């Protein structure tokens, strides 16, 4: 099992959450909520209003999201879903746990003494330079005040 931190459309209540609970894609067990230890720019970009975490450590906000424990099948699905490695790159990041629900066999997945866990995160180093000038968000909600509703893949 691997730990994955999701900050966009795969979170609970967001447009692509159904993939996280579709066991045909693999197993994903919600472990808790957290935020990036380092600051990153989270932007909503492109004609489909996709959330992107730009891999520019030290710029932007501590990005909030959800921590999941996933099996190899789900990790492979997420790589394909996220267009890894072309659109997003999967990298390890340090995540500060703000709420933990992990139980049972996930005991080995607990945070360190400072409440920090390492998680795979899909961020991007391959983006148009103008994205750096877009507004930065500390959390993502498709129906947020930004007014940039995500366009589902099947609607494109």
Short mmCIF file of C-alpha atoms in Angstrom, two decimals:
data_model
loop_
_atom_site.label_atom_id
_atom_site.label_comp_id
_atom_site.label_asym_id
_atom_site.label_seq_id
_atom_site.Cartn_x
_atom_site.Cartn_y
_atom_site.Cartn_z
CA UNK A 1 0.00 0.00 0.00
CA UNK A 2 1.12 3.53 -0.79
CA UNK A 3 -0.02 6.87 0.58
CA UNK A 4 -1.49 9.42 -1.84
CA UNK A 5 -2.47 13.03 -1.09
CA UNK A 6 -5.29 14.39 -3.29
CA UNK A 7 -6.10 18.10 -3.37
CA UNK A 8 -8.46 18.50 -6.34
CA UNK A 9 -11.26 16.72 -8.16
CA UNK A 10 -10.57 13.35 -6.46
CA UNK A 11 -11.48 14.59 -2.96
CA UNK A 12 -14.79 13.66 -1.28
CA UNK A 13 -17.64 15.71 -2.72
CA UNK A 14 -15.69 16.64 -5.87
CA UNK A 15 -16.43 15.67 -9.51
CA UNK A 16 -14.01 12.71 -9.79
CA UNK A 17 -14.36 11.27 -6.28
CA UNK A 18 -16.30 8.29 -7.70
CA UNK A 19 -12.99 6.90 -9.01
CA UNK A 20 -11.55 6.77 -5.49
CA UNK A 21 -14.41 4.53 -4.31
CA UNK A 22 -14.65 2.37 -7.46
CA UNK A 23 -13.07 -0.91 -6.31
CA UNK A 24 -12.82 -2.05 -9.94
CA UNK A 25 -10.00 0.55 -10.19
CA UNK A 26 -8.32 -0.72 -7.03
CA UNK A 27 -8.55 0.05 -3.34
CA UNK A 28 -8.34 3.53 -1.81
CA UNK A 29 -8.90 3.89 1.92
CA UNK A 30 -9.44 7.37 3.35
CA UNK A 31 -6.87 7.97 6.11
CA UNK A 32 -7.36 11.61 7.00
CA UNK A 33 -6.86 15.22 5.98
CA UNK A 34 -3.71 17.24 5.73
CA UNK A 35 -1.87 20.07 4.07
CA UNK A 36 1.48 20.39 2.36
CA UNK A 37 4.35 21.20 4.71
CA UNK A 38 5.85 23.47 2.06
CA UNK A 39 3.87 26.10 0.20
CA UNK A 40 2.88 25.43 -3.41
CA UNK A 41 0.83 27.34 -5.99
CA UNK A 42 -2.55 25.65 -6.53
CA UNK A 43 -4.12 27.11 -9.67
CA UNK A 44 -7.24 26.43 -11.72
CA UNK A 45 -6.19 26.45 -15.36
CA UNK A 46 -7.00 25.54 -18.93
CA UNK A 47 -10.30 25.52 -20.75
CA UNK A 48 -11.61 22.70 -18.52
CA UNK A 49 -10.81 24.49 -15.21
CA UNK A 50 -8.51 21.75 -13.94
CA UNK A 51 -6.80 22.22 -10.55
CA UNK A 52 -3.01 21.98 -10.79
CA UNK A 53 -0.43 22.11 -8.02
CA UNK A 54 2.61 23.68 -9.65
CA UNK A 55 5.81 22.09 -8.38
CA UNK A 56 7.32 25.37 -7.18
CA UNK A 57 8.11 24.72 -3.49
CA UNK A 58 8.07 27.79 -1.26
CA UNK A 59 5.55 29.73 -3.39
CA UNK A 60 1.80 29.93 -2.81
CA UNK A 61 -0.02 28.30 0.12
CA UNK A 62 0.02 25.20 2.29
CA UNK A 63 -2.39 23.21 0.10
CA UNK A 64 -5.18 21.29 1.89
CA UNK A 65 -6.31 17.84 0.80
CA UNK A 66 -7.04 14.24 1.73
CA UNK A 67 -4.70 11.35 2.49
CA UNK A 68 -5.50 7.88 1.13
CA UNK A 69 -3.86 4.50 1.42
CA UNK A 70 -4.03 2.88 -2.03
CA UNK A 71 -3.07 -0.50 -3.47
CA UNK A 72 -0.84 -0.98 -6.54
CA UNK A 73 -3.85 -1.30 -8.86
CA UNK A 74 -5.29 2.07 -7.72
CA UNK A 75 -1.87 3.72 -7.92
CA UNK A 76 -1.53 2.51 -11.53
CA UNK A 77 -5.05 3.77 -12.29
CA UNK A 78 -4.23 7.17 -10.76
CA UNK A 79 -1.02 7.40 -12.82
CA UNK A 80 -3.07 6.86 -15.98
CA UNK A 81 -5.93 9.12 -14.85
CA UNK A 82 -3.53 11.95 -14.02
CA UNK A 83 -1.62 11.61 -17.30
CA UNK A 84 1.58 10.75 -15.43
CA UNK A 85 4.32 11.59 -16.30
CA UNK A 86 3.31 14.04 -19.06
CA UNK A 87 0.54 16.17 -17.51
CA UNK A 88 1.30 15.52 -13.83
CA UNK A 89 4.32 13.98 -12.18
CA UNK A 90 3.95 11.75 -9.11
CA UNK A 91 6.42 12.85 -6.46
CA UNK A 92 6.81 12.32 -2.71
CA UNK A 93 5.88 15.32 -0.58
CA UNK A 94 5.72 15.91 3.14
CA UNK A 95 2.14 16.35 4.36
CA UNK A 96 1.15 17.70 7.78
CA UNK A 97 -1.73 15.63 9.16
CA UNK A 98 -4.60 17.83 10.39
CA UNK A 99 -7.15 15.04 11.00
CA UNK A 100 -6.39 11.31 11.16
CA UNK A 101 -8.84 8.42 10.81
CA UNK A 102 -6.37 5.67 9.92
CA UNK A 103 -6.99 2.49 11.90
CA UNK A 104 -6.02 -1.18 12.12
CA UNK A 105 -3.40 -2.44 9.68
CA UNK A 106 -2.73 1.17 8.70
CA UNK A 107 -0.93 1.53 12.05
CA UNK A 108 2.39 1.39 10.24
CA UNK A 109 1.24 4.39 8.21
CA UNK A 110 0.99 6.74 11.20
CA UNK A 111 2.54 10.16 11.16
CA UNK A 112 5.92 10.88 12.71
CA UNK A 113 6.22 12.77 16.02
CA UNK A 114 5.61 16.11 14.29
CA UNK A 115 2.45 14.83 12.56
CA UNK A 116 4.14 14.61 9.15
CA UNK A 117 3.65 11.81 6.61
CA UNK A 118 5.20 11.30 3.19
CA UNK A 119 2.66 10.92 0.40
CA UNK A 120 2.69 10.66 -3.34
CA UNK A 121 1.25 13.84 -4.85
CA UNK A 122 0.37 14.57 -8.47
CA UNK A 123 1.83 17.99 -9.17
CA UNK A 124 3.24 19.43 -12.37
CA UNK A 125 6.54 20.83 -13.58
CA UNK A 126 5.22 20.99 -17.17
CA UNK A 127 2.92 24.00 -17.44
CA UNK A 128 2.64 27.19 -19.50
CA UNK A 129 4.63 30.02 -17.85
CA UNK A 130 1.52 32.24 -17.55
CA UNK A 131 -0.01 29.80 -15.04
CA UNK A 132 2.38 31.18 -12.41
CA UNK A 133 0.43 34.48 -12.63
CA UNK A 134 -2.98 32.85 -11.96
CA UNK A 135 -4.62 33.23 -8.50
CA UNK A 136 -3.27 30.77 -5.91
CA UNK A 137 -5.69 28.77 -3.75
CA UNK A 138 -5.08 26.99 -0.44
CA UNK A 139 -7.81 24.43 -1.10
CA UNK A 140 -9.94 23.34 -4.05
CA UNK A 141 -13.68 23.08 -4.49
CA UNK A 142 -15.09 22.75 -8.02
CA UNK A 143 -18.06 24.91 -7.04
CA UNK A 144 -16.02 27.43 -5.03
CA UNK A 145 -16.16 31.23 -5.05
CA UNK A 146 -13.66 31.30 -7.93
CA UNK A 147 -16.55 30.52 -10.32
CA UNK A 148 -14.41 28.10 -12.39
CA UNK A 149 -16.45 24.89 -12.38
CA UNK A 150 -14.52 21.80 -13.49
CA UNK A 151 -15.57 20.37 -16.86
CA UNK A 152 -15.91 16.56 -16.63
CA UNK A 153 -13.95 14.53 -19.17
CA UNK A 154 -17.14 13.05 -20.64
CA UNK A 155 -18.45 16.60 -21.26
CA UNK A 156 -15.38 17.81 -23.18
#
